[in-house]
Tab-separated table of C-alpha atoms in Angstrom:
chain	number	residue	atom	x	y	z
A	21	MET	CA	74.668	95.841	89.104
A	22	ILE	CA	74.915	97.985	92.227
A	23	PRO	CA	71.657	97.937	94.248
A	24	ARG	CA	69.886	101.286	94.179
A	25	PHE	CA	69.906	101.408	97.978
A	26	SER	CA	73.653	101.003	98.458
A	27	ILE	CA	74.588	104.665	98.086
A	28	TRP	CA	72.923	106.009	101.222
A	29	PHE	CA	75.036	107.853	103.734
A	30	ILE	CA	74.646	107.643	107.479
A	31	ALA	CA	75.107	110.650	109.718
A	32	GLY	CA	78.345	110.127	111.564
A	33	ALA	CA	78.153	106.412	110.630
A	34	CYS	CA	76.030	105.853	113.713
A	35	LEU	CA	72.393	105.424	114.681
A	36	VAL	CA	70.221	107.817	116.627
A	37	GLY	CA	70.502	107.237	120.332
A	38	SER	CA	74.027	105.831	120.105
A	39	ALA	CA	75.365	108.761	122.101
A	40	ASN	CA	73.585	107.457	125.203
A	41	GLY	CA	73.828	103.802	124.258
A	42	THR	CA	70.172	103.307	123.337
A	43	PRO	CA	69.212	101.838	119.968
A	44	PRO	CA	66.934	103.769	117.600
A	45	PRO	CA	63.222	102.962	117.774
A	46	ASN	CA	61.452	100.503	115.547
A	47	ILE	CA	59.125	102.048	112.961
A	48	LEU	CA	55.729	100.633	111.993
A	49	PHE	CA	54.051	102.518	109.154
A	50	ILE	CA	50.393	101.664	108.500
A	51	LEU	CA	48.934	102.982	105.251
A	52	MET	CA	45.177	102.758	104.778
A	53	ASP	CA	43.636	102.671	101.296
A	54	ASP	CA	40.956	105.338	100.633
A	55	MET	CA	40.303	106.069	104.309
A	56	GLY	CA	38.508	109.399	104.496
A	57	TRP	CA	39.353	112.276	106.815
A	58	ARG	CA	36.264	111.687	108.986
A	59	ASP	CA	36.269	107.880	108.935
A	60	ALA	CA	37.646	107.395	112.467
A	61	GLY	CA	36.019	108.200	115.780
A	62	CYS	CA	38.965	110.381	116.770
A	63	TYR	CA	38.280	112.490	113.653
A	64	GLY	CA	34.616	112.952	114.485
A	65	SER	CA	32.759	109.901	113.177
A	66	THR	CA	29.814	108.849	115.319
A	67	TYR	CA	28.827	105.892	113.118
A	68	TYR	CA	32.061	104.087	112.303
A	69	GLU	CA	33.712	102.298	115.228
A	70	THR	CA	37.510	102.498	115.282
A	71	PRO	CA	38.595	101.984	118.921
A	72	ASN	CA	42.159	100.978	118.050
A	73	ILE	CA	42.825	103.896	115.729
A	74	ASP	CA	41.287	106.086	118.425
A	75	ARG	CA	43.698	104.537	120.934
A	76	LEU	CA	46.631	105.570	118.743
A	77	ALA	CA	45.311	109.137	118.806
A	78	ARG	CA	44.960	109.071	122.608
A	79	GLU	CA	48.526	107.838	122.942
A	80	GLY	CA	50.122	109.949	120.218
A	81	MET	CA	49.678	113.042	118.064
A	82	ARG	CA	46.696	113.526	115.747
A	83	PHE	CA	47.170	115.876	112.785
A	84	THR	CA	44.065	117.802	111.715
A	85	ASP	CA	45.506	119.182	108.460
A	86	ALA	CA	47.495	116.303	106.979
A	87	TYR	CA	47.560	116.034	103.188
A	88	VAL	CA	48.397	113.493	100.541
A	89	ASN	CA	50.378	114.770	97.565
A	90	ALA	CA	47.844	113.401	95.083
A	91	PRO	CA	44.197	112.342	95.508
A	92	VAL	CA	44.677	108.837	94.072
A	93	CYS	CA	46.840	105.963	95.205
A	94	THR	CA	49.728	105.488	92.756
A	95	PRO	CA	51.170	109.040	92.784
A	96	SER	CA	50.396	109.466	96.482
A	97	ARG	CA	52.344	106.321	97.381
A	98	ALA	CA	55.191	107.313	95.062
A	99	CYS	CA	55.484	110.649	96.859
A	100	ILE	CA	55.564	108.915	100.255
A	101	ILE	CA	58.253	106.423	99.291
A	102	SER	CA	60.403	109.047	97.504
A	103	GLY	CA	59.808	112.080	99.722
A	104	GLN	CA	59.435	114.065	96.519
A	105	TYR	CA	56.762	116.123	94.788
A	106	ALA	CA	55.248	114.530	91.675
A	107	PRO	CA	57.081	116.765	89.121
A	108	ARG	CA	60.357	115.154	90.209
A	109	HIS	CA	59.273	111.571	89.494
A	110	GLY	CA	56.506	112.150	86.935
A	111	ILE	CA	53.839	109.867	88.451
A	112	TYR	CA	50.585	111.849	88.496
A	113	ILE	CA	47.649	109.466	88.081
A	114	VAL	CA	46.556	105.842	88.069
A	115	SER	CA	46.376	104.983	84.388
A	116	PRO	CA	45.125	101.718	82.873
A	117	GLU	CA	47.636	99.160	81.722
A	118	PRO	CA	48.093	99.030	77.922
A	119	THR	CA	47.492	95.270	78.227
A	120	ASP	CA	43.885	96.040	79.241
A	121	ALA	CA	42.796	97.065	75.743
A	122	SER	CA	39.279	98.161	76.623
A	123	ALA	CA	40.240	100.362	79.593
A	124	TRP	CA	43.299	101.713	77.812
A	125	GLN	CA	41.352	102.777	74.715
A	126	GLN	CA	38.586	104.224	76.865
A	127	TYR	CA	41.201	106.265	78.711
A	128	GLN	CA	42.811	107.420	75.468
A	129	ARG	CA	39.477	108.348	73.901
A	130	SER	CA	38.226	110.263	76.917
A	131	THR	CA	41.490	112.197	77.199
A	132	ALA	CA	41.567	112.992	73.480
A	133	GLN	CA	38.192	114.755	73.742
A	134	LYS	CA	39.407	117.141	76.434
A	135	PRO	CA	40.442	120.742	75.690
A	136	MET	CA	44.057	120.183	76.784
A	137	VAL	CA	46.773	117.747	75.787
A	138	PRO	CA	47.989	116.177	79.040
A	139	VAL	CA	51.612	115.488	79.855
A	140	ALA	CA	52.977	111.950	79.864
A	141	ASN	CA	52.469	109.932	83.038
A	142	ASN	CA	55.186	107.672	84.431
A	143	LYS	CA	54.428	104.373	86.127
A	144	THR	CA	57.879	103.767	87.530
A	145	LEU	CA	59.979	105.832	89.909
A	146	PRO	CA	63.237	106.947	88.257
A	147	ALA	CA	66.344	104.889	88.971
A	148	SER	CA	67.851	107.909	90.739
A	149	VAL	CA	65.283	107.689	93.537
A	150	ILE	CA	66.618	106.345	96.831
A	151	GLY	CA	63.475	105.136	98.530
A	152	LEU	CA	62.533	105.421	102.176
A	153	PRO	CA	63.145	101.714	102.913
A	154	ALA	CA	66.586	101.936	101.303
A	155	ALA	CA	67.426	104.890	103.526
A	156	LEU	CA	66.363	103.024	106.666
A	157	LYS	CA	68.082	99.830	105.525
A	158	SER	CA	71.354	101.699	105.185
A	159	ALA	CA	70.787	103.133	108.663
A	160	GLY	CA	70.891	99.631	110.107
A	161	TYR	CA	67.206	98.722	110.001
A	162	VAL	CA	65.813	95.429	108.777
A	163	THR	CA	62.988	96.374	106.431
A	164	GLY	CA	59.749	94.598	105.558
A	165	PHE	CA	56.626	95.201	103.514
A	166	THR	CA	53.243	93.607	103.012
A	167	GLY	CA	50.050	94.662	101.239
A	168	LYS	CA	49.282	97.044	98.387
A	169	TRP	CA	52.310	98.580	96.626
A	170	HIS	CA	50.806	99.967	93.377
A	171	HIS	CA	53.825	101.485	91.639
A	172	GLN	CA	57.152	100.383	90.224
A	173	PRO	CA	59.850	99.344	90.891
A	174	ASP	CA	58.842	96.555	93.252
A	175	PRO	CA	59.384	96.696	97.042
A	176	VAL	CA	62.639	94.730	97.028
A	177	ALA	CA	64.168	97.029	94.396
A	178	MET	CA	63.293	99.985	96.622
A	179	GLY	CA	65.178	98.586	99.608
A	180	PHE	CA	62.920	96.166	101.450
A	181	ASP	CA	64.697	93.088	102.786
A	182	HIS	CA	61.434	91.183	103.015
A	183	HIS	CA	58.334	91.401	100.815
A	184	LEU	CA	55.731	89.271	102.571
A	185	GLN	CA	53.027	88.409	100.068
A	186	SER	CA	49.578	87.594	101.395
A	187	LYS	CA	47.148	84.919	100.266
A	188	LYS	CA	43.495	85.758	99.715
A	189	SER	CA	40.936	83.904	101.766
A	190	LYS	CA	37.163	83.829	101.405
A	191	ASN	CA	36.700	84.448	105.122
A	192	ASP	CA	39.286	87.241	105.345
A	193	PRO	CA	37.858	90.548	104.055
A	194	LYS	CA	40.479	92.479	102.046
A	195	SER	CA	43.149	90.080	103.445
A	196	ILE	CA	43.123	92.190	106.620
A	197	TYR	CA	43.882	89.371	109.035
A	198	GLU	CA	46.466	87.747	106.771
A	199	LEU	CA	48.330	91.054	106.501
A	200	THR	CA	48.020	91.392	110.269
A	201	ARG	CA	49.484	87.918	110.774
A	202	LEU	CA	52.414	88.641	108.463
A	203	THR	CA	53.125	91.923	110.246
A	204	ILE	CA	53.160	90.279	113.680
A	205	GLU	CA	55.304	87.439	112.382
A	206	PHE	CA	57.866	89.930	111.053
A	207	MET	CA	57.971	91.882	114.330
A	208	ARG	CA	58.365	88.696	116.328
A	209	GLN	CA	61.235	87.459	114.152
A	210	HIS	CA	63.115	90.795	114.194
A	211	ARG	CA	62.375	91.982	117.716
A	212	GLU	CA	66.082	92.056	118.612
A	213	GLN	CA	67.106	94.639	116.011
A	214	PRO	CA	65.670	97.947	114.794
A	215	PHE	CA	63.023	97.273	112.155
A	216	PHE	CA	60.949	99.262	109.693
A	217	PHE	CA	57.747	97.583	108.627
A	218	TYR	CA	55.322	99.014	106.080
A	219	LEU	CA	51.824	97.565	106.414
A	220	ALA	CA	49.794	98.708	103.395
A	221	HIS	CA	46.170	97.678	103.874
A	222	HIS	CA	43.804	97.125	100.940
A	223	ALA	CA	40.939	98.425	103.086
A	224	PRO	CA	38.691	100.361	103.015
A	225	HIS	CA	39.060	100.514	99.210
A	226	VAL	CA	36.277	99.068	97.041
A	227	PRO	CA	35.033	96.466	96.459
A	228	VAL	CA	33.481	96.398	99.905
A	229	GLU	CA	34.227	93.156	101.735
A	230	ALA	CA	33.061	92.370	105.257
A	231	ARG	CA	31.603	89.536	107.310
A	232	GLU	CA	27.834	89.413	107.458
A	233	PRO	CA	27.468	89.489	111.278
A	234	LEU	CA	29.372	92.774	111.444
A	235	ILE	CA	27.382	94.226	108.544
A	236	ALA	CA	24.183	93.341	110.420
A	237	LYS	CA	25.449	95.203	113.454
A	238	TYR	CA	25.778	98.422	111.425
A	239	ARG	CA	22.454	97.901	109.661
A	240	ALA	CA	20.865	98.063	113.093
A	241	LYS	CA	22.447	101.459	113.722
A	242	SER	CA	21.153	104.751	112.397
A	243	ALA	CA	23.480	105.611	109.496
A	244	PRO	CA	24.117	109.268	108.605
A	245	ALA	CA	23.828	110.286	104.966
A	246	GLY	CA	26.560	108.790	102.799
A	247	HIS	CA	27.494	106.079	105.317
A	248	LEU	CA	27.045	102.427	104.318
A	249	PRO	CA	26.812	99.521	106.810
A	250	GLU	CA	29.014	97.341	104.584
A	251	TYR	CA	31.741	99.992	104.474
A	252	ALA	CA	31.492	100.518	108.231
A	253	ALA	CA	31.973	96.801	108.814
A	254	MET	CA	34.995	96.671	106.495
A	255	LEU	CA	36.534	99.622	108.303
A	256	GLN	CA	35.979	97.946	111.675
A	257	HIS	CA	37.683	94.778	110.398
A	258	ALA	CA	40.716	96.910	109.491
A	259	ASP	CA	40.633	98.558	112.915
A	260	GLU	CA	40.539	95.134	114.565
A	261	GLY	CA	43.629	94.135	112.589
A	262	ILE	CA	45.398	97.264	113.806
A	263	GLY	CA	44.360	96.355	117.346
A	264	GLU	CA	45.978	92.926	116.985
A	265	VAL	CA	49.224	94.537	115.820
A	266	LEU	CA	49.224	96.967	118.760
A	267	ALA	CA	48.533	94.081	121.147
A	268	ALA	CA	51.482	92.181	119.666
A	269	LEU	CA	53.758	95.180	120.273
A	270	ASP	CA	52.616	95.143	123.902
A	271	GLU	CA	53.135	91.389	124.227
A	272	LEU	CA	56.620	91.579	122.714
A	273	LYS	CA	57.439	94.514	125.003
A	274	LEU	CA	58.181	96.625	121.948
A	275	ALA	CA	55.475	99.273	122.304
A	276	ASP	CA	57.735	101.733	124.112
A	277	LYS	CA	60.460	101.153	121.514
A	278	THR	CA	58.322	101.557	118.410
A	279	VAL	CA	57.092	104.570	116.457
A	280	VAL	CA	53.675	103.840	114.937
A	281	ALA	CA	52.431	106.073	112.119
A	282	LEU	CA	48.993	105.714	110.509
A	283	PHE	CA	48.148	107.516	107.261
A	284	SER	CA	45.803	107.181	104.268
A	285	ASP	CA	46.837	107.244	100.611
A	286	ASN	CA	44.012	109.621	99.576
A	287	GLY	CA	40.651	110.964	100.644
A	288	GLY	CA	37.441	109.004	100.984
A	289	TYR	CA	35.604	107.524	97.992
A	290	LEU	CA	32.315	109.394	97.940
A	291	ARG	CA	30.250	106.481	96.634
A	292	LYS	CA	31.042	104.569	99.841
A	293	THR	CA	31.672	107.123	102.588
A	294	ALA	CA	31.163	110.807	103.425
A	295	VAL	CA	33.765	113.471	104.207
A	296	ALA	CA	31.531	116.406	105.188
A	297	PRO	CA	32.138	119.189	106.000
A	298	LEU	CA	34.919	118.927	103.418
A	299	ARG	CA	34.214	119.341	99.711
A	300	GLY	CA	34.948	116.682	97.118
A	301	GLY	CA	36.507	113.276	97.628
A	302	LYS	CA	38.977	110.790	96.196
A	303	GLY	CA	40.327	111.887	92.818
A	304	GLN	CA	39.773	115.611	93.420
A	305	TYR	CA	41.940	118.432	94.732
A	306	TYR	CA	39.293	119.894	96.993
A	307	GLU	CA	39.901	119.129	100.669
A	308	GLY	CA	37.893	115.907	100.710
A	309	GLY	CA	40.258	114.349	98.181
A	310	ILE	CA	43.582	115.356	99.705
A	311	ARG	CA	43.064	115.884	103.459
A	312	VAL	CA	43.434	112.591	105.356
A	313	PRO	CA	44.015	111.139	108.820
A	314	LEU	CA	47.569	111.111	110.189
A	315	ILE	CA	48.452	109.839	113.655
A	316	ILE	CA	51.958	109.282	115.031
A	317	ARG	CA	52.604	107.541	118.356
A	318	TRP	CA	56.104	107.677	119.808
A	319	PRO	CA	56.204	106.873	123.537
A	320	GLY	CA	58.458	109.177	125.529
A	321	GLN	CA	58.848	111.621	122.634
A	322	VAL	CA	55.327	112.601	121.541
A	323	LYS	CA	52.868	113.898	124.101
A	324	ALA	CA	49.915	111.540	124.442
A	325	GLY	CA	46.645	112.991	123.210
A	326	SER	CA	48.288	115.932	121.461
A	327	VAL	CA	46.741	117.570	118.404
A	328	CYS	CA	48.661	119.391	115.677
A	329	GLN	CA	46.916	121.837	113.324
A	330	VAL	CA	49.982	122.629	111.200
A	331	PRO	CA	49.563	121.627	107.520
A	332	VAL	CA	51.797	118.620	106.765
A	333	ALA	CA	52.013	116.195	103.842
A	334	GLY	CA	52.947	112.689	102.761
A	335	ILE	CA	56.334	113.856	101.505
A	336	ASP	CA	57.183	114.787	105.115
A	337	LEU	CA	57.113	111.176	106.293
A	338	TYR	CA	60.390	110.304	104.541
A	339	PRO	CA	62.585	112.950	106.257
A	340	THR	CA	60.712	112.421	109.537
A	341	LEU	CA	61.291	108.680	109.723
A	342	VAL	CA	64.851	108.948	108.423
A	343	GLY	CA	65.488	111.597	111.082
A	344	ILE	CA	64.132	109.294	113.773
A	345	ALA	CA	66.551	106.639	112.540
A	346	GLY	CA	69.505	109.050	112.660
A	347	ALA	CA	70.351	108.869	108.956
A	348	ALA	CA	71.371	111.799	106.765
A	349	PRO	CA	69.909	112.173	103.272
A	350	SER	CA	72.060	111.457	100.275
A	351	PRO	CA	73.042	114.627	98.355
A	352	SER	CA	72.012	112.840	95.169
A	353	HIS	CA	68.424	112.439	96.338
A	354	PRO	CA	66.676	115.775	96.960
A	355	LEU	CA	63.780	115.712	99.413
A	356	ASP	CA	60.808	118.056	99.126
A	357	GLY	CA	59.358	117.133	102.488
A	358	GLU	CA	60.340	118.571	105.846
A	359	SER	CA	60.960	116.595	109.019
A	360	LEU	CA	58.077	116.760	111.483
A	361	LEU	CA	60.348	116.157	114.475
A	362	PRO	CA	60.029	119.767	115.743
A	363	LEU	CA	56.254	119.340	115.829
A	364	LEU	CA	56.319	115.845	117.282
A	365	GLN	CA	58.750	116.755	120.040
A	366	ALA	CA	57.361	120.277	120.557
A	367	THR	CA	60.771	121.825	119.979
A	368	GLY	CA	60.054	124.199	117.098
A	369	VAL	CA	58.109	124.954	113.954
A	370	LEU	CA	58.386	124.034	110.285
A	371	GLN	CA	60.408	126.325	108.025
A	372	ARG	CA	58.408	126.101	104.816
A	373	LYS	CA	55.765	128.649	103.900
A	374	ALA	CA	53.514	126.557	101.670
A	375	LEU	CA	52.510	123.141	100.308
A	376	PHE	CA	52.073	122.594	96.562
A	377	TRP	CA	50.312	120.223	94.164
A	378	HIS	CA	50.706	119.809	90.409
A	379	HIS	CA	48.199	117.930	88.250
A	380	PRO	CA	49.005	118.397	84.534
A	381	LEU	CA	46.561	115.833	83.128
A	382	TYR	CA	43.086	114.382	83.601
A	383	THR	CA	42.272	111.898	86.341
A	384	PHE	CA	40.887	108.723	84.838
A	385	GLY	CA	37.525	107.884	86.404
A	386	PHE	CA	37.161	111.138	88.330
A	387	ASP	CA	35.977	114.605	87.386
A	388	GLN	CA	39.305	116.376	87.902
A	389	PRO	CA	40.752	118.622	85.161
A	390	PRO	CA	44.389	119.769	85.070
A	391	CYS	CA	45.181	122.154	87.901
A	392	GLY	CA	47.738	123.478	90.353
A	393	VAL	CA	47.217	124.024	94.084
A	394	ILE	CA	48.965	125.896	96.868
A	395	ARG	CA	48.157	126.041	100.566
A	396	SER	CA	49.877	128.798	102.547
A	397	GLY	CA	48.739	129.392	106.096
A	398	ASN	CA	44.953	129.121	106.107
A	399	TYR	CA	44.620	130.122	102.455
A	400	LYS	CA	44.311	127.681	99.570
A	401	LEU	CA	44.423	128.644	95.887
A	402	ILE	CA	43.435	126.370	93.004
A	403	GLU	CA	44.447	127.268	89.455
A	404	PHE	CA	42.505	125.477	86.698
A	405	PHE	CA	44.656	125.207	83.577
A	406	GLU	CA	41.852	124.797	81.019
A	407	ASP	CA	40.469	128.317	81.417
A	408	ASN	CA	43.002	129.851	83.865
A	409	HIS	CA	40.361	130.627	86.448
A	410	LEU	CA	41.332	130.776	90.123
A	411	GLU	CA	39.596	129.767	93.332
A	412	LEU	CA	40.751	131.095	96.711
A	413	TYR	CA	39.513	129.772	100.047
A	414	ASP	CA	40.122	130.598	103.692
A	415	LEU	CA	40.125	127.086	105.151
A	416	ALA	CA	39.979	128.317	108.745
A	417	ALA	CA	36.599	129.910	108.091
A	418	ASP	CA	35.453	127.770	105.160
A	419	ALA	CA	36.734	124.181	105.320
A	420	GLY	CA	34.032	123.202	102.836
A	421	GLU	CA	35.452	125.551	100.160
A	422	GLN	CA	32.123	127.214	99.379
A	423	SER	CA	33.155	130.897	99.176
A	424	ASN	CA	35.617	131.823	96.426
A	425	LEU	CA	37.495	134.903	97.711
A	426	VAL	CA	39.384	135.851	94.542
A	427	ALA	CA	37.244	138.947	93.916
A	428	LEU	CA	37.364	139.990	97.579
A	429	LEU	CA	41.095	139.353	98.085
A	430	PRO	CA	42.777	139.910	94.708
A	431	GLY	CA	46.112	140.732	96.325
A	432	LYS	CA	46.215	137.445	98.251
A	433	ALA	CA	45.159	135.533	95.135
A	434	ARG	CA	47.937	137.180	93.098
A	435	GLU	CA	50.513	136.493	95.833
A	436	LEU	CA	49.656	132.787	96.032
A	437	HIS	CA	49.410	132.444	92.265
A	438	ASP	CA	52.888	133.929	91.855
A	439	SER	CA	54.237	131.529	94.493
A	440	LEU	CA	52.601	128.570	92.758
A	441	LYS	CA	54.055	129.524	89.368
A	442	GLY	CA	57.463	130.129	90.933
A	443	TRP	CA	57.407	126.675	92.526
A	444	ARG	CA	56.487	125.043	89.214
A	445	ASN	CA	59.325	126.844	87.494
A	446	SER	CA	61.792	125.756	90.178
A	447	LEU	CA	60.997	122.100	89.439
A	448	ASN	CA	60.597	122.512	85.666
A	449	ALA	CA	57.126	121.065	86.108
A	450	PRO	CA	55.630	120.067	82.730
A	451	MET	CA	52.412	121.813	81.724
A	452	PRO	CA	49.518	120.578	79.582
A	453	LYS	CA	48.926	122.444	76.334
A	454	PRO	CA	45.690	123.639	74.714
A	455	ARG	CA	44.435	121.192	72.104
A	456	THR	CA	44.736	122.608	68.578
A	457	GLY	CA	43.748	119.676	66.374
A	458	MET	CA	47.309	119.449	65.071
A	459	GLU	CA	48.506	116.946	67.686
A	460	SER	CA	50.574	113.885	66.871
A	461	PRO	CA	48.741	110.621	66.141
A	462	ALA	CA	49.416	109.432	69.678
A	463	GLN	CA	47.533	112.462	71.009
A	464	LYS	CA	44.530	112.182	68.679
A	465	PRO	CA	41.315	110.302	69.444
A	466	VAL	CA	41.550	106.531	69.390
A	467	PRO	CA	38.981	104.734	67.206
A	468	ALA	CA	36.080	103.270	69.130
A	469	LEU	CA	36.192	99.601	69.985
A	470	PRO	CA	33.938	97.433	67.798
A	471	LYS	CA	30.654	96.515	69.425
A	472	LYS	CA	30.329	92.925	70.517
A	473	THR	CA	27.819	90.866	68.593
A	474	ASN	CA	26.250	87.522	69.418
A	475	ARG	CA	26.478	85.668	66.140
A	476	LYS	CA	24.575	82.434	65.874
A	477	GLN	CA	25.549	79.786	63.394
A	478	ALA	CA	22.959	78.832	60.827
A	479	PRO	CA	21.198	75.564	61.567
């Protein structure tokens, strides 16, 4: 069987920088889990302490309007690794495993009571997908991964040479320091060749895990509404791990040769953190669920302390990192993202006019009905499929999405709605259908689980 990563093509069969004899830079990609847009000091937090993430922002470019392509982890990560919008690969939500009978039946029952029949949800990227690590591997990089993956196929099948699996420890919250150790070990072992390492933290996702002394420190501080000392401590542990990785790059004299990108897989979980002034949170398509931190440090190429307000998305990371490596995309693998190199190097602007989202089902565990979204310039339109109503917001004036402008700006609403429908048509995006009561057995309500009883044997 031919490996799925063996059909990548390299631009000119050479690496970036070969014209002047310099090797391409290493790439370290750090993905946080559920880190909200305002969770770092450099994004405005005055309660959480994130000095190492703040250092990355001082030394690189901070994006104010960076988006995930879905507000939950599995589809968001699939979009990052494929560089494609969800309608291409069909992964839209995190759905329970059929082996978990209780959760699976609960999911089926809750969906069957909704007014629309959702589309099918994939759990595995199609075999045609050439993943980001495969692209970089074919460009001459040694590739490694550790942490949370959360979709199929597994990391090795997607092109990682090394999948470093961590061991849980009682004294290591969310395995932060074990993942840190594995990352440093990989960089030390492969310091002599270009490497791509993907560090996917489990933090600050629930359940909250942190050491008591650090929790006590935050209990002694005055916490704003929606901020928990335990969460703050967990986030600081993750920041400390990032600091150790940055220190290792300095020690190995690799800092000037390494691109470091930090991103989150979705917005903050509102039961544990706050994302004000944004509306909504994880699982929702309002700004709090899809706008996240993004910082990219690239010494000598990205101006230190720069800030970019251009809307960008997770799908852009694939063409950006592949472009840094000097590889050319395979014609058989279409990319929906656009390289951010013109923004990073201050040499130009992006060509696209809008970003799009497609959510043709119900999000399990979150109050998010089927919808479509477009952001073009400062305007954002949400189309709700159940009743076809529209919401239009000017994010420059109303980041909290409080004033629906559809009635005031019907022409702009119609323009964006037409663009959104045109985009869906271009990708043959599947749409949910109104429930009629005539659905197939698989689409009808699932019988309730029998209640548990405590039966005692007769004496």
